[in-house]
C-alpha angles and dihedrals in degrees: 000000000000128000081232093053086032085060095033086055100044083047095056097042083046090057092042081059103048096052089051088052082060108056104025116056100207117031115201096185128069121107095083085070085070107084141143091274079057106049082044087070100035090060085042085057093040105110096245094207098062126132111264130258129242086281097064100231131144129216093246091049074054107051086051093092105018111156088044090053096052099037074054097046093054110046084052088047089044091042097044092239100128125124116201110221121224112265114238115240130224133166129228133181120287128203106331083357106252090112132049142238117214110224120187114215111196121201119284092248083047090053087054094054092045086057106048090045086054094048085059095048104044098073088055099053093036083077094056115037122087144253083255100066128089122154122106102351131126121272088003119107135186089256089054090062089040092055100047082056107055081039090056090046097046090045086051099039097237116303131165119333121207108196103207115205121171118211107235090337088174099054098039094049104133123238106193075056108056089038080060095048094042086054099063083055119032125007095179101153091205091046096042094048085058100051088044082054097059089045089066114030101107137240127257117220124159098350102313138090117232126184106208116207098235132015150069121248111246106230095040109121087235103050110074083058091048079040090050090039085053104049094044098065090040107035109009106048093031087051094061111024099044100019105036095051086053112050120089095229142032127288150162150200137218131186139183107180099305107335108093141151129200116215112209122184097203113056091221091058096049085043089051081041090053099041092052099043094074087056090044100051088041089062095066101037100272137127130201119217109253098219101034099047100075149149114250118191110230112176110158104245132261111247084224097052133276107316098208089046090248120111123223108263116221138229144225121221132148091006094303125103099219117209144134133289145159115260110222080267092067085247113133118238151165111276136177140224138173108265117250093244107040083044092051086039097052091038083050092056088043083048100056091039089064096051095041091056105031093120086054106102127266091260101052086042089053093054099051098048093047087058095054095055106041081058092054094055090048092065108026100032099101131143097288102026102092099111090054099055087040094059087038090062100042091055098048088056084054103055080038090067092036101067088033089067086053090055082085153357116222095038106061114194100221123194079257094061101032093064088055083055083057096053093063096026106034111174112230108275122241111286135194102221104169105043130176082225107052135023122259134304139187104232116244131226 
C-alpha cells in the first residue's frame, strides 16, 4: 500500500472516531482501528533522527525490514504480548543552564506504538479540551498561544498576572488519577494495558532500571497527550466552570503543556487565584515551585507616567519576557523579547559547537551555522523581537571568529579577515518570521 492510500485510510478511521467521540461519552472499542495500515502511518509520522533507546536501535536498522517489524509489532499489540521497553534518561540544560532537565528517550518501535495509540486518542480528546489550551495539539502552535496572550492583554489593558509553574510536573504525575480521568473517556482494555504498561516500564539511569511510582517520562511520544488529558481536568474545566463564575472581573488562561499564565483584571481575583491553586494542584499530586509560581503586576501604562509611582513588572512564558513599551506611535503596547535564559542558553550551545567543530571546513561550518540560526529565527523571530536576533546573531558570529583564531596558531583570524570570510560565507541576517503584519515564512539562508 501506498504512503498516499495508507494516509487516505487512517484519515478516514480518524474521522469515523471522532464522530463516535461526539456523540458517545465513553468508547470500549478501539484497539481494532490499529492495524498494520496504521502502524504504517504512525512510523511514517515518527520523527526518523531521534536519539536511540536503550536498544540501540535506529530508525533505518529499523526500516530494513519494515513490513516484518510492524506485522510484528501488531500481533504482540493485539495479543497483548508486548513488552514496553525502559526508556533511557539524559539530562539536558535547563533555564540559564546551571540546572537539567531528565528526558526519557523510549526505543524507536516503542515510539511507534506511542504514536499510533495517540493517533487513536487525539480525536477523542479533541472534543473535550478548551480553547485554552495549546500544547501539543493539531493545527495549534506555541505562538498561537503566544499571540492569544499579547491579544488578551491588550483587550484587558494589562491586569494581574499569575505565573504558573509546576514542580516536576512530568515525574509526579498520578497514576490512580489519570486511570480515573481515562476512564470518563476510553475504557479500551487493549489500549488501556499498553498505556499501563508505559507507565510503568522503568527508567534507565547509570546503569540501572528504576520503576518510579507516578509520572510520564518528557520526551515519550504519548506524554505530552496524558500531560494535556491531566491538566485539563485539574487546571482547564475547573478553570472555567468553578474559578471563572466566581471572580468579580474578567480573566483569562492560556496553556501551553504545562507552562501556563492566568490574566485577571481586578488584583483581589488573581490574590484568591493564587491562594486556591496550591490546594488545587495538591489535590492531584502536584506541587507548584515556590519561587517560579507568582503574582506580576501588569497594568497597561499611563501616557503620562505611572500614576502610583510604581511601574508594570514583566513575565516570562514560552521563551519570551513579556512587558510594556511604546509603539513608534507613543501607544503602549505588549511587546516581546527573548527571555535572558533561554537567549544565554541557545548562544551556549552556539558557543561549544564552535569549539567542538572548529577543525570541520568552512563549508560544513557554514552550514551548520546557517541552520541554527535559521532555527532560531523560526522560533524567536516574532514582531518585536528584532533587537534580540540581531544581537544573536552578532554574537554567534562572534564565537564563530573566536574559535576560528584557535584553529591555529600561526594563521590568526583577525576581525579583518574575519569579515572577508563573511563576504563569501554570510550567515543568514536577523528575520522576523512570524509577524503581526504577514503571514508566515520559513526564513532563508
Amino acid at each position: 500500500m501506498t504512503v498516499t492510500s495508507c494516509a487516505e485510510v487512517v484519515s478516514t478511521k480518524l474521522q469515523r472516531i471522532a464522530e463516535l467521540a461526539s456523540r458517545h461519552r465513553v468508547l470500549t472499542t478501539l484497539a481494532h482501528h490499529v492495524d498494520v495500515t496504521w502502524l504504517h502511518e504512525a512510523y511514517r509520522r515518527t520523527r526518523k533522527g531521534g536519539a536511540v533507546g536503550v536498544d540501540r536501535q535506529t530508525a533505518s536498522e529499523y526500516a530494513a525490514d519494515l513490513e516484518g517489524n510492524l506485522r510484528s509489532l501488531h500481533e504482540r499489540f493485539r495479543n497483548g504480548t508486548y513488552r514496553a521497553p525502559p526508556v533511557r534518561r539524559v539530562h539536558i540544560p535547563k533555564g540559564d543552564g546551571r540546572k537539567t532537565r531528565p528526558i526519557g528517550i523510549p526505543t524507536f518501535e516503542d515510539k511507534v506504538l506511542q504514536r499510533a495509540v495517540a493517533m487513536v486518542l487525539e480525536p477523542i480528546y479533541e472534543q473535550d479540551f478548551l480553547d485554552c489550551s495549546y500544547g501539543f495539539r493539531p493545527g495549534r502552535s506555541a505562538h498561537q498561544a503566544l499571540e492569544a496572550l499579547q491579544k488578551g492583554l491588550w483587550r484587558m489593558h494589562g491586569g494581574w498576572v499569575v505565573e504558573v509553574d509546576i514542580e516536576r510536573f512530568f515525574d509526579t504525575l498520578d497514576h490512580p488519577h489519570l486511570r480515573a480521568m481515562l476512564d470518563r473517556r476510553m475504557k479500551d482494555g487493549v489500549l488501556r494495558r499498553v498505556i499501563h504498561k508505559w507507565l510503568k516500564a522503568g527508567v534507565l539511569e547509570d546503569g540501572r532500571v528504576k520503576h518510579p511510582e507516578s509520572g510520564s517520562p518528557q520526551g515519550g511520544v504519548i506524554s505530552p497527550l496524558l500531560a494535556n488529558i491531566y491538566l485539563h481536568e485539574v487546571m482547564d474545566t475547573w478553570f472555567e466552570r468553578d474559578v471563572r463564575p466566581r471572580l468579580q472581573g474578567r480573566c483569562f488562561m492560556v496553556r501551553y503543556a504545562d507552562d501556563m499564565v492566568v490574566v485577571c483584571e481586578q488584583e483581589g481575583d488573581a490574590r484568591k487565584l493564587l491562594e486556591v491553586l496550591p490546594k488545587r494542584f495538591g489535590r492531584y499530586g502536584l506541587r507548584l515551585h515556590p519561587d517560579k509560581t507568582r503574582l506580576v503586576r501588569f497594568p497597561r501604562p499611563s501616557l503620562r507616567g505611572p500614576g502610583d509611582g510604581i511601574r508594570p513588572g514583566s513575565f516570562n512564558f514560552l521563551g519570551f519576557t513579556h512587558h510594556w513599551g511604546k509603539s513608534r506611535r507613543g501607544c503602549w503596547i505588549v511587546q516581546r523579547k527573548t527571555a535572558k535564559d533561554r537567549f544565554t542558553r541557545a548562544l551556549r550551545r552556539i558557543r561549544d559547537w564552535c569549539r567542538g567543530h572548529r577543525h570541520w571546513s568552512l563549508d560544513a561550518q557554514h552550514r551548520a551555522l546557517s541552520q541554527k540560526l535559521q532555527g532560531h529565527y523560526g522560533y524567536y523571530g516574532i514582531t518585536g523581537n528584532a533587537r534580540a536576533l540581531v544581537c544573536f546573531h552578532f554574537q554567534v558570529e562572534r564565537a564563530w571568529r573566536a574559535w576560528l583564531d584557535r584553529r591555529a596558531w600561526k594563521a590568526r583570524m583577525t576581525w579583518e579577515r574575519f569579515n572577508r570570510l563573511l563576504q563569501r560565507y554570510p550567515l543568514p541576517p536577523a528575520r522576523v518570521v512570524h509577524s503581526i503584519y504577514r503571514p508566515s515564512a520559513k526564513p532563508t539562508a
